[in-house]
Coordinates of C-alpha atoms in Angstrom, one line a residue:
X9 CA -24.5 40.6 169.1
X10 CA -27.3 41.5 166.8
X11 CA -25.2 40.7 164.0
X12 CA -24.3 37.4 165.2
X13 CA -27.8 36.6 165.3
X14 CA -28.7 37.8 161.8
X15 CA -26.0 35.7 160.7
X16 CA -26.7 32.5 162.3
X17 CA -30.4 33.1 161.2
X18 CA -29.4 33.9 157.4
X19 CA -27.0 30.9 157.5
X20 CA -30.3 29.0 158.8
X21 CA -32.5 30.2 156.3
X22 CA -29.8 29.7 153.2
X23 CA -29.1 26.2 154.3
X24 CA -31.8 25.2 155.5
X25 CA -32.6 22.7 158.5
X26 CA -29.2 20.5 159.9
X27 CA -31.1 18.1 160.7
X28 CA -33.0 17.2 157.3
X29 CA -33.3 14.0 156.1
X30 CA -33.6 15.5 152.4
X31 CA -30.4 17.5 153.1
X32 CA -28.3 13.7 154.0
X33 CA -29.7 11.9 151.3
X34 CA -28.3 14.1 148.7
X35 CA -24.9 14.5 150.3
X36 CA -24.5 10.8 151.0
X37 CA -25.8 8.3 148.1
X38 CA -26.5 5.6 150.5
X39 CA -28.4 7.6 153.1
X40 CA -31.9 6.5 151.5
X41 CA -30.9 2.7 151.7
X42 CA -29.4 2.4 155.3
X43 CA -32.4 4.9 156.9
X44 CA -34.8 2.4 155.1
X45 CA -32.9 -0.6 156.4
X46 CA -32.8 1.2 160.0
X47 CA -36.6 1.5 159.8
X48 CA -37.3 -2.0 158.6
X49 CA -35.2 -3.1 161.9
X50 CA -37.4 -1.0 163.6
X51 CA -40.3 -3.3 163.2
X52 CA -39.1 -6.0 165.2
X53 CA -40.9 -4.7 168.3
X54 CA -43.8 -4.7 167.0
X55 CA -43.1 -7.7 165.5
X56 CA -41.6 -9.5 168.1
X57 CA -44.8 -8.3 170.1
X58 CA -46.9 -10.4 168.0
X59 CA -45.3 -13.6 168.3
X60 CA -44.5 -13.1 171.8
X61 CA -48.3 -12.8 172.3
X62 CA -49.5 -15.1 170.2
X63 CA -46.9 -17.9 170.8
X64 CA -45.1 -17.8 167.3
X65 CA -41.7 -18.7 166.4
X66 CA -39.3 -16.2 165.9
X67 CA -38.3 -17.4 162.6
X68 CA -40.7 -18.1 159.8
X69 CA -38.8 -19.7 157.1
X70 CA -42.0 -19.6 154.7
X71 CA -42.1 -15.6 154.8
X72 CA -38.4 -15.8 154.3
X73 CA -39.1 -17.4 151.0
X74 CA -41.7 -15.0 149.9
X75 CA -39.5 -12.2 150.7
X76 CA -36.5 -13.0 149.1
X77 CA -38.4 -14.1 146.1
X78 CA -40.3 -10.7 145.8
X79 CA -36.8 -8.4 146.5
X80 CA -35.5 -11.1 144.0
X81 CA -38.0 -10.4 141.4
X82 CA -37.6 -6.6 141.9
X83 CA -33.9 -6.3 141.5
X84 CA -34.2 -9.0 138.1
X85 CA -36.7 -6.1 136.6
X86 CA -34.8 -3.2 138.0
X87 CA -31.3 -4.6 136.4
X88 CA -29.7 -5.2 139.5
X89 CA -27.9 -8.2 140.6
X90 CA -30.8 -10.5 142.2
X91 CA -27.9 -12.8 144.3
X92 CA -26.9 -9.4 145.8
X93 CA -30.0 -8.3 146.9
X94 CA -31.2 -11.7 148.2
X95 CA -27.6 -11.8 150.3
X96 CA -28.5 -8.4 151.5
X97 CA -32.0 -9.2 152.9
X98 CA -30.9 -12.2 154.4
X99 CA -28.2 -10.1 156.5
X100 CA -31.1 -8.1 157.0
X101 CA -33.7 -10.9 158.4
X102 CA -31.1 -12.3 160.5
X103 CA -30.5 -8.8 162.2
X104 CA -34.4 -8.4 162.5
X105 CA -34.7 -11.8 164.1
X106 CA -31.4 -11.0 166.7
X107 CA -33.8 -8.3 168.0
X108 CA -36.2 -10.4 168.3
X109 CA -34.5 -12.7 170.4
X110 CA -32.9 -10.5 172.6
X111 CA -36.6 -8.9 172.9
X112 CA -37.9 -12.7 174.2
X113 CA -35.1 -12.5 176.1
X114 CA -35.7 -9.8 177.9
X115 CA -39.2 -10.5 178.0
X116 CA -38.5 -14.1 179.8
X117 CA -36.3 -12.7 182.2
X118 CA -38.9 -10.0 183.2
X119 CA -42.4 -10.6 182.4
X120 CA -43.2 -7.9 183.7
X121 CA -42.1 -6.2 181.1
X122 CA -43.6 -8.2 178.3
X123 CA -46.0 -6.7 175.7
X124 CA -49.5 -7.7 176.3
X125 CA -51.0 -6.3 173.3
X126 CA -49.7 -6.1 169.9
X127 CA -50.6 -4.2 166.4
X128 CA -51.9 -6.3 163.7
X129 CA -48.8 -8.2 161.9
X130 CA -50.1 -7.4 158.8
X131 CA -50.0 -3.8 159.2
X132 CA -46.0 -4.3 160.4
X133 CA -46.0 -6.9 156.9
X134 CA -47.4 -4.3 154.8
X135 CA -44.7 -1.4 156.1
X136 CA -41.8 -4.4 155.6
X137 CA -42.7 -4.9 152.7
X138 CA -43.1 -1.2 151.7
X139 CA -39.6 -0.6 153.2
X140 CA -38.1 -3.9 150.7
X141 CA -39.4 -2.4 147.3
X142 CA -37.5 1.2 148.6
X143 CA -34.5 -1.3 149.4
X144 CA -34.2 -3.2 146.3
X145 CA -35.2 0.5 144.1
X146 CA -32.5 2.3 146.5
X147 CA -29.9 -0.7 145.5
X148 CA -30.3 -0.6 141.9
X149 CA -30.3 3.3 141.5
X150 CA -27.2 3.2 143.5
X151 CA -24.8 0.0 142.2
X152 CA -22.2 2.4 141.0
X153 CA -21.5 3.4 144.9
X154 CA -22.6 -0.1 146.3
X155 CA -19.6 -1.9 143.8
X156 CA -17.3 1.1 144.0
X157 CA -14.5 1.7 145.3
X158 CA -16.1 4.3 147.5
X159 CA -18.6 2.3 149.1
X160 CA -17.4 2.0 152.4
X161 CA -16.9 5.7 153.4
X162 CA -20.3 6.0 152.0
X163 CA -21.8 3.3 154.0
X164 CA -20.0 4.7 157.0
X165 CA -21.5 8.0 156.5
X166 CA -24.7 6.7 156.3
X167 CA -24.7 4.9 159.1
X168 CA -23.3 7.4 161.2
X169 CA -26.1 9.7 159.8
X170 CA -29.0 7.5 160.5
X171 CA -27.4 6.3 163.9
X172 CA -27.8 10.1 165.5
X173 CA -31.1 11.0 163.5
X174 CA -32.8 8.1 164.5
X175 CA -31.3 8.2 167.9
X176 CA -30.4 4.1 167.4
X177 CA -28.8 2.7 170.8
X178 CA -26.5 0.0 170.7
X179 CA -28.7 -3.0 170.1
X180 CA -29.7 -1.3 166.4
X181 CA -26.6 -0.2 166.0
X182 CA -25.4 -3.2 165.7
X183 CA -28.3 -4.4 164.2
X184 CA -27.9 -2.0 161.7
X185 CA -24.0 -2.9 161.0
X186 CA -25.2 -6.6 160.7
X187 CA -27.8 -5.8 157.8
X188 CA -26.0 -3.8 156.5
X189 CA -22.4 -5.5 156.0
X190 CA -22.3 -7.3 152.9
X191 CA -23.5 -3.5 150.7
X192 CA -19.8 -3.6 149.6
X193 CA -19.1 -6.7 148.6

């Protein structure tokens, strides 16, 4: 019995926490990207808070623009392929704003349950647009993998990886496979 334990706590020691984030990224290439898309979904509570609030629309074609055009302008100076990236964050802005919805939803059917005070958008701007430059750096270090003929067991891995770290339920799971679904093309 003693032995056991020595084992499993060498084993522990010489590998080093299972559930490291560090450990995934370096096993799977696209672990980075999807976590960092998975966490930009995340913000549509807070998000969706604000408008919900204050009386906004959901979609906000004028900050559409000014993203695109900055993850644009990253991947042109990083060498990767700007139409790419722009087709990726638009799968990703239409996944943010399905949570959205489905939070107004929720919130007209019970108002009871609606937020009635929100963080400062600008603070959930500034970590979007924190979480895009890792995006856009994350898809040019990694083209080989995103236009290879491995990408989809990668992007599987990922997901599955970040899905059970983050603890996603089904509505950002499916969020997540909507953001993410064009990576291989």
């Amino acid at each position: 019995m003693k032995l056991a334990a020595l084992l499993v706590i060498g084993l522990g020691i010489a590998w080093g926490p299972v559930s490291s984030p560090l450990a995934h990224a370096d096993a799977d290439p696209l672990f980075r990207l999807v976590d960092t898309a998975a966490q930009r979904l995340q913000t549509a509570d807070p998000v969706a808070a604000v408008k919900w609030i204050n009386g906004g629309s959901i979609e906000d074609p004028a900050r559409v623009d000014q993203v695109l055009s900055a993850v644009g302008a990253q991947a042109t100076a990083s060498g990767a392929d700007p139409v790419f990236v722009r087709q990726v964050f638009t799968d990703q802005i239409h996944a943010t704003e399905g949570i959205e919805y489905l939070r107004f939803s929720q919130w007209k059917f019970d108002p009871a349950t609606a937020p009635v005070a929100a963080p400062d958008l600008s603070q959930s701007r500034t970590a979007i647009d924190g979480f895009n430059h890792t995006m856009v750096s994350e898809m040019a270090a990694q083209q080989g993998v995103l236009h290879g003929p491995g990408c989809a067991v990668a992007l599987d891995a990922a997901r599955a990886q970040v899905t059970e770290q983050r603890h996603l339920d089904s509505l950002y799971q499916q969020a997540l496979t909507a953001a993410t679904t064009n990576y291989c093309s």
